[in-house]
XYZ file of C-alpha atoms in Angstrom:
429
model
C 85.881 -9.302 -11.526
C 82.145 -9.288 -11.863
C 80.549 -9.059 -15.293
C 77.521 -6.918 -16.337
C 74.224 -7.932 -14.904
C 71.839 -9.870 -17.091
C 68.546 -7.923 -17.498
C 66.580 -11.080 -17.790
C 67.946 -12.572 -14.596
C 65.598 -12.576 -11.670
C 66.412 -10.068 -8.901
C 65.891 -10.684 -5.232
C 63.261 -8.481 -3.559
C 64.598 -5.422 -1.823
C 64.813 -5.641 1.901
C 62.449 -3.506 3.832
C 63.839 -0.211 5.155
C 65.023 -0.236 8.632
C 62.883 1.223 11.377
C 63.046 5.010 11.288
C 64.790 5.063 7.875
C 63.336 7.456 5.313
C 62.315 6.212 1.830
C 64.113 7.750 -1.104
C 62.423 10.863 -2.653
C 60.248 10.076 -5.663
C 59.289 6.651 -4.453
C 55.513 5.888 -4.565
C 53.975 4.659 -1.302
C 53.038 1.008 -1.063
C 49.371 0.389 -1.671
C 47.159 -0.506 1.366
C 46.369 -4.156 1.637
C 43.097 -5.239 -0.050
C 40.383 -6.346 2.386
C 39.886 -10.094 2.706
C 36.986 -11.517 0.698
C 35.195 -12.735 3.784
C 35.452 -9.407 5.750
C 31.972 -8.914 7.478
C 32.151 -5.115 7.146
C 32.700 -5.323 3.398
C 29.880 -7.903 2.992
C 27.512 -5.643 4.993
C 28.326 -2.547 2.869
C 27.757 -4.591 -0.294
C 24.396 -5.833 0.805
C 23.381 -2.313 1.794
C 24.396 -0.867 -1.566
C 22.409 -3.690 -3.377
C 19.375 -2.962 -1.330
C 19.532 0.713 -2.107
C 20.022 0.034 -5.787
C 16.998 -2.278 -5.877
C 14.782 0.221 -4.050
C 15.866 3.093 -6.392
C 15.209 0.867 -9.422
C 11.716 -0.060 -8.175
C 10.871 3.621 -7.500
C 12.116 4.675 -10.935
C 10.060 1.959 -12.677
C 6.972 2.859 -10.658
C 7.319 6.548 -11.381
C 7.770 5.935 -15.072
C 4.640 3.790 -15.081
C 2.621 6.414 -13.218
C 3.751 9.201 -15.583
C 2.977 7.081 -18.681
C -0.436 6.091 -17.397
C -1.333 9.663 -16.498
C -0.107 10.930 -19.857
C -2.142 8.310 -21.773
C -5.310 8.831 -19.777
C -5.277 12.619 -19.608
C -3.772 13.624 -23.003
C -7.138 14.281 -24.690
C -9.247 15.306 -21.703
C -10.786 18.762 -21.898
C -13.802 18.386 -19.582
C -17.334 17.044 -19.283
C -19.459 17.399 -22.483
C -16.504 18.907 -24.311
C -16.664 18.298 -28.077
C -12.847 18.061 -28.237
C -12.408 15.035 -25.958
C -12.770 11.291 -26.626
C -13.424 10.423 -23.007
C -16.568 8.386 -22.332
C -18.194 11.581 -20.901
C -16.974 13.860 -23.701
C -18.877 14.765 -26.903
C -16.269 14.318 -29.613
C -18.373 11.741 -31.462
C -21.463 13.914 -32.032
C -19.236 16.912 -32.947
C -17.483 14.833 -35.614
C -20.837 13.649 -37.024
C -22.090 17.221 -37.246
C -18.971 18.299 -39.125
C -19.612 15.543 -41.636
C -23.103 16.989 -42.148
C -21.573 20.446 -42.948
C -22.191 22.061 -39.476
C -19.371 24.324 -38.448
C -18.471 24.137 -34.746
C -17.164 26.799 -32.490
C -16.297 26.279 -28.755
C -16.710 29.269 -26.431
C -16.195 29.605 -22.709
C -17.854 32.950 -21.806
C -21.405 34.194 -21.954
C -20.389 37.286 -23.982
C -18.701 35.175 -26.624
C -21.744 32.953 -26.850
C -24.133 35.886 -27.189
C -21.992 37.605 -29.843
C -21.818 34.361 -31.909
C -25.639 33.659 -31.717
C -27.664 34.446 -34.754
C -30.527 33.199 -36.933
C -28.301 30.583 -38.651
C -26.772 29.449 -35.402
C -27.603 26.795 -32.700
C -26.311 27.872 -29.292
C -25.717 24.919 -26.944
C -25.345 25.743 -23.263
C -23.923 22.673 -21.569
C -24.331 23.729 -17.962
C -26.932 26.573 -17.485
C -26.930 26.210 -13.745
C -23.316 27.217 -13.516
C -24.069 30.728 -14.843
C -24.297 33.713 -12.618
C -27.056 36.239 -12.693
C -25.214 38.558 -15.078
C -24.376 35.725 -17.470
C -27.977 34.430 -17.397
C -29.103 37.857 -18.375
C -26.730 37.935 -21.398
C -27.847 34.460 -22.576
C -31.473 35.419 -22.214
C -30.967 38.483 -24.378
C -29.307 36.297 -27.024
C -32.286 33.867 -26.880
C -34.747 36.713 -27.483
C -32.841 38.527 -30.207
C -30.865 35.963 -32.142
C -33.679 34.311 -34.003
C -31.779 30.952 -33.890
C -32.036 27.842 -31.717
C -30.859 27.637 -28.109
C -30.442 24.245 -26.518
C -30.176 24.214 -22.678
C -28.877 20.954 -21.214
C -30.571 19.880 -17.919
C -31.479 23.361 -16.590
C -32.956 23.239 -13.137
C -35.231 25.706 -11.341
C -32.118 27.741 -10.517
C -31.672 28.916 -14.062
C -35.175 28.329 -15.586
C -36.587 31.484 -13.957
C -34.453 33.673 -16.148
C -33.506 31.528 -19.142
C -37.004 30.067 -19.762
C -39.809 31.823 -17.832
C -43.039 29.793 -17.617
C -41.239 26.422 -17.216
C -40.774 24.558 -13.941
C -39.051 21.325 -13.084
C -41.208 18.327 -12.063
C -38.600 16.143 -10.424
C -36.356 13.376 -11.785
C -37.478 11.225 -14.647
C -38.239 7.612 -13.850
C -37.947 6.206 -17.482
C -34.441 5.996 -18.927
C -35.432 5.602 -22.619
C -38.901 7.038 -23.049
C -40.833 7.022 -26.324
C -41.251 10.281 -28.259
C -44.922 10.823 -27.493
C -45.127 13.916 -29.673
C -45.302 15.064 -33.294
C -41.910 16.806 -33.337
C -40.212 15.505 -36.511
C -36.803 15.163 -34.840
C -38.382 13.024 -32.115
C -40.528 10.853 -34.284
C -37.694 9.980 -36.565
C -35.274 9.289 -33.769
C -37.667 7.043 -31.790
C -36.768 6.097 -28.228
C -33.833 8.062 -26.790
C -32.029 8.451 -23.428
C -33.690 11.715 -22.445
C -34.993 10.277 -19.226
C -31.851 10.135 -17.155
C -32.303 13.676 -15.766
C -35.143 16.167 -15.116
C -38.801 16.444 -16.128
C -40.468 19.773 -16.883
C -43.996 21.323 -16.757
C -45.216 24.393 -18.536
C -48.409 26.299 -19.206
C -47.145 27.959 -22.346
C -49.663 27.085 -25.166
C -47.155 26.860 -27.995
C -44.739 24.447 -26.299
C -44.023 21.020 -27.753
C -43.635 18.386 -25.079
C -41.776 15.119 -25.992
C -40.447 12.034 -24.327
C -42.756 11.933 -21.360
C -41.761 10.191 -18.162
C -44.431 9.832 -15.504
C -46.684 12.151 -17.468
C -44.183 15.038 -17.722
C -41.943 15.681 -20.678
C -38.170 15.392 -20.609
C -37.760 17.436 -23.828
C -39.524 20.756 -24.424
C -39.347 22.948 -27.488
C -40.514 26.521 -26.924
C -40.806 29.301 -29.509
C -38.931 32.391 -28.300
C -38.823 35.929 -29.527
C -40.528 37.631 -32.502
C -37.790 36.488 -34.936
C -38.719 32.798 -35.200
C -36.187 31.210 -32.890
C -36.868 28.458 -30.473
C -35.447 27.092 -27.184
C -34.944 23.362 -26.503
C -34.966 22.150 -22.970
C -33.105 18.845 -22.700
C -33.642 17.063 -19.410
C -30.586 14.873 -19.714
C -27.215 15.199 -21.381
C -26.950 11.475 -22.088
C -27.624 11.690 -25.763
C -24.588 13.873 -26.240
C -22.068 11.643 -24.500
C -19.546 9.507 -26.473
C -20.358 6.381 -24.442
C -24.157 6.467 -25.121
C -24.345 8.089 -28.559
C -24.929 4.740 -30.359
C -27.770 3.680 -27.959
C -31.372 3.700 -29.149
C -32.089 6.926 -31.114
C -29.572 9.092 -29.252
C -27.405 9.923 -32.276
C -30.399 10.821 -34.537
C -31.959 13.021 -31.934
C -28.773 14.805 -31.065
C -27.949 15.422 -34.711
C -31.348 16.890 -35.509
C -31.458 19.080 -32.409
C -27.973 20.448 -32.907
C -27.776 20.377 -36.721
C -30.921 22.348 -37.710
C -28.679 25.368 -38.421
C -25.434 25.460 -40.330
C -23.475 26.899 -37.362
C -23.143 25.459 -33.862
C -21.783 27.400 -30.909
C -20.828 25.050 -28.131
C -20.819 27.044 -24.901
C -18.850 25.451 -22.012
C -19.305 27.795 -19.003
C -16.061 28.433 -17.215
C -15.456 29.278 -13.573
C -15.355 32.954 -14.467
C -19.018 32.725 -15.564
C -20.186 31.164 -12.322
C -21.707 33.105 -9.464
C -20.543 31.675 -6.127
C -23.264 33.484 -4.154
C -26.136 32.016 -6.215
C -24.613 28.689 -7.391
C -26.737 25.710 -6.356
C -25.524 23.356 -3.734
C -25.548 20.508 -6.285
C -22.489 22.109 -7.927
C -20.253 21.528 -4.916
C -17.697 18.912 -5.753
C -15.462 16.840 -3.610
C -11.680 16.813 -3.823
C -11.611 13.547 -5.754
C -14.115 14.962 -8.321
C -11.759 17.907 -8.938
C -8.884 15.630 -9.849
C -8.652 14.975 -13.672
C -9.561 11.502 -14.759
C -6.065 10.514 -15.865
C -4.423 11.537 -12.640
C -6.920 9.557 -10.509
C -5.254 6.333 -11.571
C -1.866 7.845 -10.901
C -2.824 8.804 -7.416
C -4.211 5.282 -6.828
C -0.985 3.742 -8.025
C 1.024 6.030 -5.767
C -1.166 5.033 -2.787
C -0.632 1.334 -3.553
C 3.134 1.940 -3.860
C 3.219 3.773 -0.483
C 1.344 0.921 1.223
C 3.698 -1.706 -0.291
C 6.754 0.393 0.700
C 5.436 0.658 4.265
C 4.865 -3.071 4.442
C 8.415 -3.677 3.011
C 10.246 -1.340 5.283
C 8.105 -1.609 8.371
C 9.562 -3.034 11.602
C 8.688 -6.678 12.113
C 7.181 -7.113 15.569
C 8.081 -10.509 16.918
C 8.148 -12.045 20.429
C 9.782 -10.052 23.207
C 13.391 -10.893 23.956
C 15.432 -10.193 27.010
C 18.229 -7.654 26.689
C 21.264 -7.512 28.932
C 21.530 -4.176 30.621
C 24.917 -2.511 30.264
C 25.181 -1.689 33.946
C 23.741 -3.450 37.044
C 23.095 -1.168 39.995
C 22.745 -2.556 43.516
C 19.701 -1.671 45.554
C 21.806 0.082 48.245
C 23.359 2.395 45.647
C 19.920 3.294 44.263
C 18.715 3.983 47.780
C 21.722 6.161 48.528
C 21.287 8.019 45.301
C 17.674 8.790 45.981
C 18.567 10.016 49.457
C 21.116 12.362 48.026
C 18.493 13.745 45.702
C 16.121 14.321 48.642
C 18.907 16.103 50.550
C 19.867 18.286 47.566
C 16.214 19.377 47.196
C 15.676 19.869 50.980
C 12.804 17.398 50.747
C 12.757 16.481 54.411
C 8.972 16.386 54.350
C 8.890 13.875 51.544
C 11.653 11.807 53.110
C 9.957 11.762 56.537
C 6.649 10.781 54.940
C 8.197 7.877 53.106
C 10.026 6.634 56.144
C 6.916 6.813 58.369
C 4.575 5.239 55.742
C 6.943 2.271 55.193
C 7.334 1.778 58.979
C 3.555 1.906 59.518
C 2.948 -0.718 56.941
C 5.503 -3.081 58.405
C 4.287 -2.509 61.978
C 0.667 -3.160 60.916
C 1.637 -6.524 59.609
C 3.510 -7.314 62.817
C 0.823 -6.303 65.282
C -2.062 -7.696 63.297
C -3.684 -4.442 62.150
C -5.405 -4.755 58.661
C -3.492 -3.219 55.799
C -6.412 -0.734 55.031
C -5.973 0.655 58.650
C -2.181 0.849 58.642
C -2.299 4.648 58.315
C -5.032 5.226 60.878
C -3.638 6.576 64.202
C -6.663 5.333 66.144
C -6.101 1.769 64.985
C -2.337 1.468 64.742
C -0.972 3.458 67.676
C -2.736 1.480 70.529
C -1.751 -1.895 68.929
C 1.924 -0.848 68.694
C 1.907 0.598 72.217
C 0.592 -2.741 73.560
C 3.692 -4.501 72.221
C 6.209 -2.199 73.877
C 7.704 -3.268 77.258
C 10.010 -0.355 78.154
C 9.187 3.123 79.308
C 6.106 4.652 77.736
C 6.653 6.575 74.464
C 4.471 8.773 72.249
C 3.960 6.371 69.371
C 1.436 8.651 67.623
C 4.010 11.565 67.425
C 6.634 9.219 66.203
C 4.534 7.572 63.473
C 2.220 10.530 62.590
C 4.234 13.552 63.716
C 5.323 16.731 62.019
C 8.125 17.201 59.594
C 11.685 17.322 61.032
C 13.165 20.848 61.132
C 16.655 19.950 59.877
C 18.780 16.996 58.670
C 19.813 15.978 62.136
C 16.198 15.630 63.233
C 15.472 13.642 60.110
C 18.346 11.245 60.982
C 17.091 10.959 64.525
C 13.624 10.228 63.300
C 14.930 7.369 61.143
C 16.843 5.986 64.131
C 13.753 6.127 66.339
C 11.551 4.436 63.783
C 14.090 1.745 63.313
C 14.375 1.142 67.072
C 10.651 1.003 67.430
C 10.259 -1.573 64.707
C 13.101 -3.684 66.138
C 11.510 -3.616 69.621
C 8.063 -4.621 68.224
C 9.676 -7.545 66.276
C 11.505 -8.883 69.301
C 8.620 -8.383 71.792
């Protein structure tokens, strides 16, 4: 009698089921065998996945760097001559110095806001007079005449001088970058040399005008009394003295503070696109596509361009020496000829077939009878030479070699036979 089975005793593996036998219900199927470590398909998939992961990682790092660079470079950018930006071409520095001197600053972007804010205790700074349209120039001119305060026009050209400052004309570009004051204006004499010579010069016949900082005999800074209320207009030929990057040069800071800080209030007018007049805007205001891109994003676009070039070089096809490739199918010449003949027959191209047959025969006959290759298709040169080699009954060689198109397939076959017989006879003669 057999005793109870010891649970700890090893058991023999179950025998595999016989062919066609069903496994008991509830039994889990056996797992598929794991691929061998050296399987080439598995290795290829692994390498492909690794390459994709490296490419995605590189793209993610590059995108993060581009976004971070653009954010750092464009976070405080508000525009050219903007008192809120710290960019080299902004004017945050002079605005902060004016605030320390007790001058209140207000930034406006429309001509109507600028005119409403102008007054006897206000300095109105127009950063880009040439951008203004005709209507906006009229509004600013009325403010100049009626406000009784100071108006500073930055680098106005002849386009805007006619309405904003009658009696003043431009005299070309200044040729001295840091001219001396050359006048008795207190603001100029205390500031000394300043970078007013990087822009335009002016001429005027107005008797009460004060001309300062001459370059080539013409002033780059004009102070004109305007209106009956005691105001004045300052024409500044260059905006350099207001920029962050050049405020500390020479007497730029002193001159800028005295010109803009003579009144307790300063209205900083940045003309917007809504104030521009596209029909009368000067051609110098046209900007290229790159100039319209914000400064911070220019570096981002450059980095994207470099990344695109590197990616193209990385993934481009390597052009090495030519290698021979075995064709999958080798076709015999006779089969190709038969296939082309069937195409001719299907298209009823007896004219084309006859022309090919005759042309090939003429070229071979010309070589046999000594006719130059250039005259192989000339009946006057080839036909007599071929006829001279024939020994049998006379035949019309010209009609055979240069005749008309066969009327049917039987005539085409007969033509091929006659051409073959003619060539055979000439070869054996």
